[in-house]
Every structure is written in structure tokens, then in C-alpha cells.
Coordinates of C-alpha atoms and ligand atoms in Angstrom, one line a residue:
M1 CA -90.4 112.3 14.9
Q2 CA -89.5 110.3 11.8
A3 CA -87.2 113.1 10.6
L4 CA -85.6 113.3 14.0
Q5 CA -85.1 109.6 14.1
S6 CA -83.3 109.8 10.8
R7 CA -81.1 112.6 12.1
A8 CA -80.4 110.6 15.2
Q9 CA -79.5 107.6 13.2
A10 CA -77.2 109.6 11.0
R11 CA -75.6 111.0 14.1
C12 CA -75.3 107.5 15.6
L13 CA -73.6 106.2 12.5
S14 CA -71.3 109.2 12.1
Q15 CA -70.1 108.7 15.7
T16 CA -69.8 104.9 15.6
R17 CA -66.1 104.7 15.0
P18 CA -63.5 102.1 15.9
A19 CA -62.0 102.5 19.3
R20 CA -58.5 104.0 19.6
V21 CA -59.1 106.1 16.6
S22 CA -59.5 109.9 16.7
R23 CA -62.6 111.6 15.3
Q24 CA -60.5 112.5 12.2
G25 CA -59.8 108.8 11.7
L26 CA -56.1 108.9 12.5
V27 CA -54.5 106.7 15.0
V28 CA -53.0 109.1 17.6
Q29 CA -50.4 108.8 20.3
A30 CA -49.7 110.6 23.5
K31 CA -47.1 113.3 23.1
K32 CA -43.9 113.1 25.1
T33 CA -42.7 116.7 25.2
A34 CA -40.5 118.8 27.5
D35 CA -43.4 121.3 27.8
G36 CA -45.8 118.8 29.2
P37 CA -46.6 118.0 32.8
S38 CA -45.0 115.1 34.7
I39 CA -47.7 112.6 35.4
A40 CA -48.2 109.6 37.6
V41 CA -50.7 106.8 37.3
V42 CA -51.6 105.2 40.7
G43 CA -53.1 101.8 40.4
V44 CA -51.7 101.3 36.8
T45 CA -52.1 97.5 36.9
G46 CA -55.9 97.7 37.5
A47 CA -58.9 97.9 35.1
V48 CA -59.0 101.7 35.3
G49 CA -55.2 102.1 35.5
Q50 CA -54.8 100.3 32.2
E51 CA -57.5 102.4 30.6
F52 CA -55.7 105.5 31.8
L53 CA -52.8 104.5 29.6
Q54 CA -55.1 103.8 26.7
V55 CA -56.9 107.1 27.0
L56 CA -53.7 109.2 27.4
K57 CA -52.5 107.6 24.1
E58 CA -55.9 108.1 22.3
R59 CA -56.2 111.7 23.3
N60 CA -52.6 112.7 22.4
F61 CA -52.1 113.9 26.0
P62 CA -48.8 115.8 26.3
Y63 CA -46.4 114.7 29.1
K64 CA -42.8 115.3 30.1
S65 CA -42.5 112.1 32.1
I66 CA -44.8 109.3 33.4
K67 CA -44.5 107.3 36.5
L68 CA -46.4 104.0 36.9
L69 CA -47.4 103.1 40.4
A70 CA -49.1 100.1 42.0
S71 CA -48.7 97.9 45.1
A72 CA -45.6 96.1 46.2
R73 CA -47.1 93.0 44.5
S74 CA -46.6 94.6 41.1
A75 CA -43.4 96.5 41.7
G76 CA -40.8 95.5 39.1
K77 CA -43.4 94.5 36.4
Q78 CA -42.7 95.8 33.0
Q79 CA -45.3 98.0 31.2
E80 CA -45.2 99.2 27.6
F81 CA -46.3 102.7 27.0
E82 CA -45.8 104.6 23.7
G83 CA -43.0 102.3 22.6
E84 CA -41.1 102.6 25.8
T85 CA -40.8 100.0 28.6
Y86 CA -41.4 101.3 32.1
T87 CA -41.0 99.5 35.4
V88 CA -44.0 99.6 37.7
E89 CA -42.9 101.2 41.0
E90 CA -44.3 100.6 44.5
L91 CA -46.5 103.5 45.7
T92 CA -44.8 105.2 48.7
E93 CA -44.8 108.5 50.4
N94 CA -42.0 109.7 48.2
S95 CA -43.7 108.9 44.9
F96 CA -44.9 112.4 44.2
N97 CA -41.9 114.7 44.6
D98 CA -41.8 115.7 41.0
V99 CA -45.3 114.9 39.8
D100 CA -47.6 117.7 38.4
I101 CA -50.7 115.5 37.9
A102 CA -51.4 112.2 39.7
L103 CA -54.2 110.1 38.3
F104 CA -55.4 107.9 41.2
S105 CA -57.4 104.6 40.8
A106 CA -56.2 102.3 43.5
G107 CA -59.3 102.3 45.8
G108 CA -60.6 104.6 48.4
S109 CA -58.3 103.6 51.3
I110 CA -55.2 104.3 49.1
S111 CA -56.6 107.6 48.0
K112 CA -57.3 108.6 51.6
K113 CA -53.8 107.8 52.6
F114 CA -51.8 109.0 49.6
G115 CA -54.0 111.7 48.1
P116 CA -53.1 114.2 50.8
V117 CA -49.4 113.1 50.5
A118 CA -49.4 113.9 46.8
Q119 CA -51.3 117.2 47.4
K120 CA -48.7 118.2 50.0
A121 CA -45.9 117.5 47.5
G122 CA -47.6 119.9 45.1
S123 CA -49.3 117.4 42.8
I124 CA -52.9 117.9 41.5
V125 CA -54.6 114.6 42.3
V126 CA -57.5 113.5 40.0
D127 CA -59.1 110.8 42.1
N128 CA -61.3 108.0 40.8
S129 CA -62.4 106.7 44.2
S130 CA -65.2 108.0 46.4
A131 CA -62.7 109.1 49.1
F132 CA -63.1 112.9 48.6
R133 CA -66.1 113.3 46.3
M134 CA -68.3 114.8 49.0
T135 CA -65.5 116.7 50.8
E136 CA -66.2 120.4 50.9
G137 CA -63.8 122.3 48.7
V138 CA -63.0 119.3 46.5
P139 CA -64.4 119.9 43.0
L140 CA -66.5 117.0 41.7
V141 CA -66.3 117.4 38.0
I142 CA -67.7 116.1 34.7
P143 CA -66.0 118.3 32.2
E144 CA -69.0 118.7 29.9
V145 CA -71.3 119.5 32.8
N146 CA -69.5 121.6 35.4
P147 CA -65.9 122.5 34.3
D148 CA -66.1 125.8 36.2
A149 CA -66.0 124.0 39.5
M150 CA -62.3 123.4 39.0
S151 CA -61.4 126.7 37.3
H152 CA -59.3 127.8 40.4
V153 CA -57.0 124.8 40.2
K154 CA -53.9 125.3 38.0
I155 CA -50.7 123.4 37.4
G156 CA -47.9 125.2 39.4
G157 CA -50.6 126.8 41.7
G158 CA -50.0 124.3 44.5
G159 CA -51.3 120.9 45.3
A160 CA -55.0 120.1 45.0
I161 CA -57.5 117.2 44.8
I162 CA -60.2 117.0 42.2
A163 CA -62.7 114.1 42.4
N164 CA -64.0 112.1 39.5
P165 CA -67.7 111.3 40.1
N166 CA -69.1 107.7 40.5
C167 CA -69.4 106.0 37.1
S168 CA -73.2 105.6 37.2
T169 CA -73.6 109.2 38.1
I170 CA -71.4 110.4 35.2
I171 CA -73.3 108.2 32.7
A172 CA -76.7 109.4 34.0
L173 CA -75.7 113.1 34.1
M174 CA -74.2 113.1 30.6
A175 CA -77.7 112.2 29.4
V176 CA -79.8 114.2 31.8
T177 CA -77.9 117.5 32.0
P178 CA -78.8 118.7 28.5
L179 CA -82.4 118.1 29.4
H180 CA -82.0 119.8 32.8
R181 CA -80.8 122.8 30.9
L182 CA -84.0 122.8 28.8
A183 CA -86.4 122.3 31.7
K184 CA -85.4 121.9 35.3
V185 CA -85.4 118.3 36.5
K186 CA -87.7 118.0 39.6
R187 CA -87.4 114.3 40.1
M188 CA -85.2 111.5 38.7
I189 CA -85.8 107.8 39.1
V190 CA -82.9 105.6 37.9
S191 CA -82.5 101.8 37.6
T192 CA -79.0 100.6 36.7
Y193 CA -77.8 97.5 35.0
Q194 CA -74.1 97.5 36.0
A195 CA -71.3 95.5 34.3
A196 CA -68.5 93.4 35.9
S197 CA -65.8 95.9 34.9
G198 CA -67.2 98.4 37.4
A199 CA -65.8 96.1 40.1
G200 CA -62.3 95.9 38.6
A201 CA -60.2 93.4 36.7
A202 CA -60.7 90.5 39.1
A203 CA -64.5 90.8 38.8
M204 CA -64.2 90.6 35.0
E205 CA -62.2 87.4 35.4
E206 CA -64.8 86.0 37.8
L207 CA -67.6 86.5 35.3
K208 CA -65.5 84.8 32.6
E209 CA -64.5 81.9 34.8
Q210 CA -68.1 81.3 36.2
T211 CA -69.5 81.4 32.7
R212 CA -67.1 78.8 31.5
D213 CA -67.7 76.7 34.6
V214 CA -71.5 76.8 34.4
L215 CA -71.5 76.0 30.7
D216 CA -69.2 73.0 31.5
G217 CA -71.8 71.8 34.0
K218 CA -69.6 72.8 37.0
E219 CA -70.6 74.7 40.1
A220 CA -69.9 78.5 39.9
K221 CA -67.5 79.7 42.7
P222 CA -68.3 83.2 43.9
V223 CA -65.2 85.0 45.2
I224 CA -65.5 88.8 44.5
F225 CA -69.3 88.9 44.6
P226 CA -71.5 87.1 47.2
Y227 CA -73.7 85.3 44.6
Q228 CA -73.3 83.4 41.4
Y229 CA -72.7 86.1 38.8
A230 CA -72.9 84.1 35.5
F231 CA -76.5 83.8 34.3
N232 CA -77.8 85.8 37.2
L233 CA -78.2 89.3 38.5
F234 CA -78.3 90.9 42.0
S235 CA -78.5 94.1 44.0
H236 CA -75.3 96.1 43.8
N237 CA -72.6 94.7 46.0
S238 CA -71.7 98.0 47.7
G239 CA -72.4 98.5 51.4
M240 CA -76.1 98.6 52.5
D241 CA -77.6 101.2 54.8
V242 CA -79.8 98.7 56.5
E243 CA -82.1 101.3 58.0
M244 CA -82.8 103.1 54.7
G245 CA -82.6 100.0 52.5
Y246 CA -80.3 101.8 50.0
N247 CA -76.8 100.7 49.0
E248 CA -73.8 103.1 48.7
E249 CA -73.9 103.1 44.9
E250 CA -77.5 104.3 45.0
L251 CA -76.8 107.0 47.6
K252 CA -73.7 108.2 45.6
M253 CA -76.0 108.9 42.6
V254 CA -78.3 110.9 44.9
K255 CA -75.7 113.0 46.7
E256 CA -73.2 113.4 43.8
T257 CA -75.9 114.6 41.4
K258 CA -76.8 117.4 43.8
K259 CA -73.2 118.5 44.3
I260 CA -72.4 118.5 40.5
W261 CA -75.6 120.4 39.6
G262 CA -75.1 122.7 42.7
T263 CA -78.7 122.2 43.9
S264 CA -80.5 120.3 46.6
D265 CA -83.8 121.1 44.8
V266 CA -84.1 117.8 42.9
A267 CA -85.6 114.5 44.2
I268 CA -83.6 111.4 43.2
T269 CA -84.0 107.7 43.9
A270 CA -82.0 104.8 42.4
T271 CA -82.0 101.0 42.3
C272 CA -78.5 99.7 41.3
I273 CA -78.2 96.1 40.0
R274 CA -75.2 94.2 38.9
V275 CA -75.8 92.3 35.6
P276 CA -73.6 89.7 33.9
V277 CA -72.3 92.1 31.3
M278 CA -68.5 92.3 30.9
R279 CA -68.1 96.0 30.3
A280 CA -70.4 99.2 30.1
H281 CA -73.3 100.1 32.3
A282 CA -76.9 100.6 31.2
E283 CA -79.4 102.8 33.0
S284 CA -83.2 103.3 32.7
I285 CA -84.1 106.9 33.7
N286 CA -87.5 108.4 34.4
L287 CA -87.5 112.2 34.6
E288 CA -90.1 114.8 35.9
F289 CA -89.5 118.4 34.7
D290 CA -90.8 121.7 36.0
K291 CA -92.4 122.4 32.6
D292 CA -93.5 120.6 29.4
I293 CA -90.7 119.1 27.3
S294 CA -91.3 117.5 23.9
E295 CA -89.5 114.4 22.6
A296 CA -88.3 116.4 19.7
D297 CA -86.7 119.1 21.8
A298 CA -85.2 116.5 24.1
L299 CA -83.6 114.7 21.2
A300 CA -82.3 117.9 19.7
A301 CA -80.7 118.9 23.0
L302 CA -79.1 115.5 23.4
A303 CA -77.8 115.6 19.8
A304 CA -76.2 118.9 20.5
F305 CA -74.4 117.9 23.7
P306 CA -70.8 116.9 23.4
G307 CA -70.0 113.3 24.4
V308 CA -73.6 112.1 23.7
S309 CA -74.7 109.9 20.8
I310 CA -78.2 108.9 20.0
I311 CA -79.4 105.5 19.0
D312 CA -83.2 105.8 18.8
D313 CA -84.8 103.9 15.9
R314 CA -88.3 102.8 17.0
S315 CA -89.1 101.2 13.6
K316 CA -86.2 98.8 14.0
N317 CA -86.4 98.4 17.8
R318 CA -82.8 99.7 17.8
F319 CA -81.7 101.4 21.0
P320 CA -78.4 101.6 23.0
T321 CA -76.8 98.4 24.2
P322 CA -73.7 98.0 26.5
L323 CA -71.9 96.5 23.5
D324 CA -72.5 99.8 21.5
A325 CA -70.8 101.7 24.4
T326 CA -68.0 99.3 25.0
T327 CA -64.6 101.0 24.7
R328 CA -66.3 104.1 23.3
D329 CA -65.9 107.6 24.6
D330 CA -69.6 108.7 24.1
V331 CA -72.6 108.0 26.3
Y332 CA -75.4 106.5 24.1
V333 CA -79.0 107.6 24.7
G334 CA -82.2 106.2 23.3
R335 CA -85.8 105.2 24.0
V336 CA -86.5 108.9 24.5
R337 CA -90.3 108.9 25.1
R338 CA -93.1 110.6 26.9
D339 CA -94.0 109.1 30.3
I340 CA -97.5 107.8 29.6
S341 CA -98.2 107.3 33.3
R342 CA -98.5 111.1 33.5
S343 CA -101.5 113.2 32.2
D344 CA -99.1 116.2 31.4
A345 CA -96.0 116.5 29.2
K346 CA -93.6 117.0 32.1
G347 CA -92.3 113.4 32.1
L348 CA -89.7 111.6 29.9
E349 CA -88.2 108.1 29.9
L350 CA -84.7 107.4 28.6
F351 CA -82.3 104.4 28.3
V352 CA -78.6 105.2 28.5
C353 CA -75.4 103.1 28.0
G354 CA -71.9 104.2 28.8
D355 CA -68.5 102.5 29.2
Q356 CA -67.9 103.1 32.9
I357 CA -64.1 102.3 32.7
K358 CA -63.9 105.0 30.0
K359 CA -66.3 107.9 30.4
G360 CA -67.2 106.6 33.9
A361 CA -63.6 106.7 35.0
A362 CA -60.4 107.0 32.9
L363 CA -61.7 109.3 30.1
N364 CA -63.5 111.7 32.5
A365 CA -60.3 111.9 34.6
V366 CA -58.0 112.6 31.6
Q367 CA -60.5 115.2 30.4
I368 CA -60.1 116.8 33.9
A369 CA -56.4 116.7 33.4
E370 CA -56.8 118.3 30.0
L371 CA -58.7 121.2 31.6
L372 CA -55.6 121.8 33.8
L373 CA -53.5 122.3 30.6
K374 CA -55.7 125.2 29.4
Ligands
LIG1 N1 -63.7 99.8 37.4 C1 -64.5 100.9 37.2 O1 -65.2 101.0 36.2 C2 -64.4 102.1 38.0 C3 -65.1 103.2 37.7 C4 -65.0 104.4 38.5 C5 -64.2 104.3 39.6 N2 -63.4 103.2 39.9 C6 -62.6 103.3 41.1 O2 -61.2 103.2 40.7 C7 -60.5 102.5 41.7 C8 -59.8 101.3 41.0 O3 -60.7 100.4 40.4 P1 -60.3 99.3 39.4 O4 -61.6 98.8 38.9 O5 -59.3 99.7 38.4 O6 -59.7 98.2 40.4 P2 -58.7 97.0 40.2 O7 -58.8 96.5 38.8 O8 -58.9 96.0 41.3 O9 -57.3 97.7 40.4 C9 -56.8 98.1 41.6 C10 -55.5 98.8 41.4 O10 -55.1 99.4 42.7 C11 -53.8 98.9 43.0 N3 -53.5 98.8 44.4 C12 -54.2 98.0 45.3 N4 -53.6 98.1 46.5 C13 -52.6 99.0 46.4 C14 -51.7 99.5 47.3 N5 -51.6 99.1 48.6 N6 -50.8 100.4 46.9 C15 -50.8 100.8 45.6 N7 -51.6 100.3 44.7 C16 -52.6 99.4 45.1 C17 -53.7 97.6 42.3 O11 -52.3 97.2 42.2 P3 -51.8 95.7 42.3 O12 -52.1 95.1 40.9 O13 -50.4 95.9 42.5 O14 -52.6 95.0 43.4 C18 -54.4 97.9 41.0 O15 -53.5 98.6 40.2 C19 -61.5 102.1 42.8 O16 -61.5 103.1 43.7 C20 -62.8 102.1 42.0 O17 -63.9 102.4 42.9 C21 -63.5 102.1 39.2

């Protein structure tokens, strides 16, 4: 175990690099090229939309042209990208006539209305909302986990919609899939600790403002969330199924995992909690497997999985934190340990942190767009 901890630490250090810098240590830029696809970013003024621009730059994504779209409120605003100044345009039915790839992050109702419009115009929509995730025929993709689900979708092959999974689902499955490939997961129990950024730019502002107000002895004024957010935590603010007692975020984790893994033969339950962290979600995950799985084998499988970094140093009580994950591409995993409530070796506990604006949204969507270039 000690040797593995050292290996894991080494891996953690080697992958802890400054944001916006490539693995080779060079600052990279997106590549404007006549051979690239024409792209559109829908919801560009939002938390995910701004991250799309950052990720396109960081990953040197090739593009012929880029169109920046938001609501009428933002039309006319100037936005810098790659040394050029673009004017944000209002999203309309005519926005997609010459767009190959449309990266959508403007909320479910906008996706429902304009996703099919873009598809009809011949664009491939990569959608961050929940609008089409469970629609039959719409691939729901984490590129490291199930890239084959979208292998039939090609640029120039007609319009299509590909869905980006829910952020908590992506972060959980980045950690659990390498273990599921070692020994089948029979049951997964997840508790999330979700950041303000998951609810958008305005929610991040609300957390800042409330924190300032409370420290100044003033009353916190909840607007986006129903409760005081600073110095507090509460059940996730998505809609509640009153009969079941589960909220939508929890049910998304259950349904989407089954679709992504292509199986209904896994039992999943989740408790999703909003915590006053600015950016990056954390998740505690308990797993039951169909056969024995050792801590060493689990750590080795996690270390070998692309997009996963391990922070697991028991001697220093050093495990993943949301700040470790903030602005980073990788999902961080630690506290990998046998479940002592079981008498067999079929149970493991993990603690996972991931930046949900990045791997949980913009990065995952740009990785999907990269698969379209192959
Ligand atoms: N935040 C996350 O971590 C995360 C993770 C996964 C998925 N998502 C999903 O991504 C979507 C956006 O989330 P966000 O956090 O980026 O929200 P946000 O910060 O509130 O941004 C919303 C964006 O949508 C645009 N918009 C709103 N109404 C519009 C309209 N009628 N026409 C065109 N654009 C419109 C806004 O433009 P204006 O500025 O002009 O209003 C803004 O650019 C949501 O579906 C969310 O569930 C978010």
C-alpha cells in the first residue's frame, strides 16, 4: 500500500500543473484554420459558455469561424477570443445556417427550442442541458467512457444532437468506470457536495455577496437559492419528486449512469447537497462489486485511466479537495479504501473531486467535438 501511495503521490504531483497550460508545459491557443469546422457557442456569456472559450483555446481546437450567441440582453456585447474581438449575437432560428458544430449551454428550454432548429440546419449540437439526455437515439457521451456511442455521427453527415451528461454523473463515472471494468459494480451509493458554479454565474455571485454580507453583520439575501447559502448547506435545489423523495439531480445520476454504461443491472442511489464552495463538486461514493476487488488493484486501475489523478496519502491525511480540482481537467480520486461495514472484499469507498464547469460541462463537450474531427 505504501508503494502505491508513493506512486499515487508521484502521479498527483506530475499532473498538478497550472491551468491553461498544456501537458507539455506550453501555453496553447485554438487554431483558426480554413480546414476546421465552423462553430457556434450558444450561451457564451454564461459560466459554461465562458469556459467553452477557455477550453477551446487550451486544447488548440481547430476552427474556421466562431459565432458567439446569447440572449437579446447580451446582443452587441464585445467578447475577446484569440486576439480578435467578436460581437455577441442574439440567438435566433437563423443562427445555424453555416455552423458545423454548435456547443449549447443556455438552459434546457433554449436547447429544446433551438437544438432541433440547429440539427435541421445540418449542425451537430453538443448539448450541455438535460433536454435530450434520455431521448432514445441521442448519444449520451463521456469520451473516456463510451466514445463508441457517437461513432455514427460525423461532420458533413447531416445534423445530429449529442448530449453531455449531468456534471455529477460525469465526475462519478470518471472515477467509477475504471473500477467497473475490473469488477462489475452491482450497487453505487453517492453523496454529493456541489459547488455554486453548478448553478451558473449568478449563483457564484450570490455566494460571494452573501459571504460578504454575513461577515459584515448584514442579513443574507437569498435570490437564486431558497435558503441562505453562505455558511450553510442544503438539499440540491433541483425539482423534487415529492412521492419518491428524490430530487432531479439525484435521479439524473441514476438514469444517466445506466444509459452511459448500457445496463440496467446496477442499483444506484444518490443524495445531492449544495455546499458553499465556489467551484468544483465533491462526491463520496460507496461501491459494491460482483467480486472481490483490492485497494491496490483499484488504485492501479484508477492511475491508468485517462483524465483521472490520484491524491491518496493516508499518512498526511491528504486527499482530493474542490480547490485541487478547480480549473483542472482531471477528476481527482482518493480515500480509496475497503468498506469495513462488509464481511467480504466486495466493497470500496472513494472520495472524488472534479471541476464541474470543466470536465462536468465545457471540457467534456469540447472532447466530444474533438471526436467529431477524427
Ligand atoms: N454550471 C455548470 O457547472 C453546468 C454544468 C453542466 C451543465 N450545465 C448546463 O449548462 C447550461 C448553462 O449553465 P450555466 O451555468 O452556464 O448558466 P448561466 O451562467 O446562467 O448562463 C446562461 C447562458 O444562457 C444564455 N441564455 C439565457 N436565456 C437565453 C435566451 N433566451 N437565448 C439565448 N441565450 C440565452 C445566457 O445569456 P444572457 O447572458 O444573454 O442572459 C447565458 O449565456 C444549463 O443548461 C446548465 O444546466 C451547467
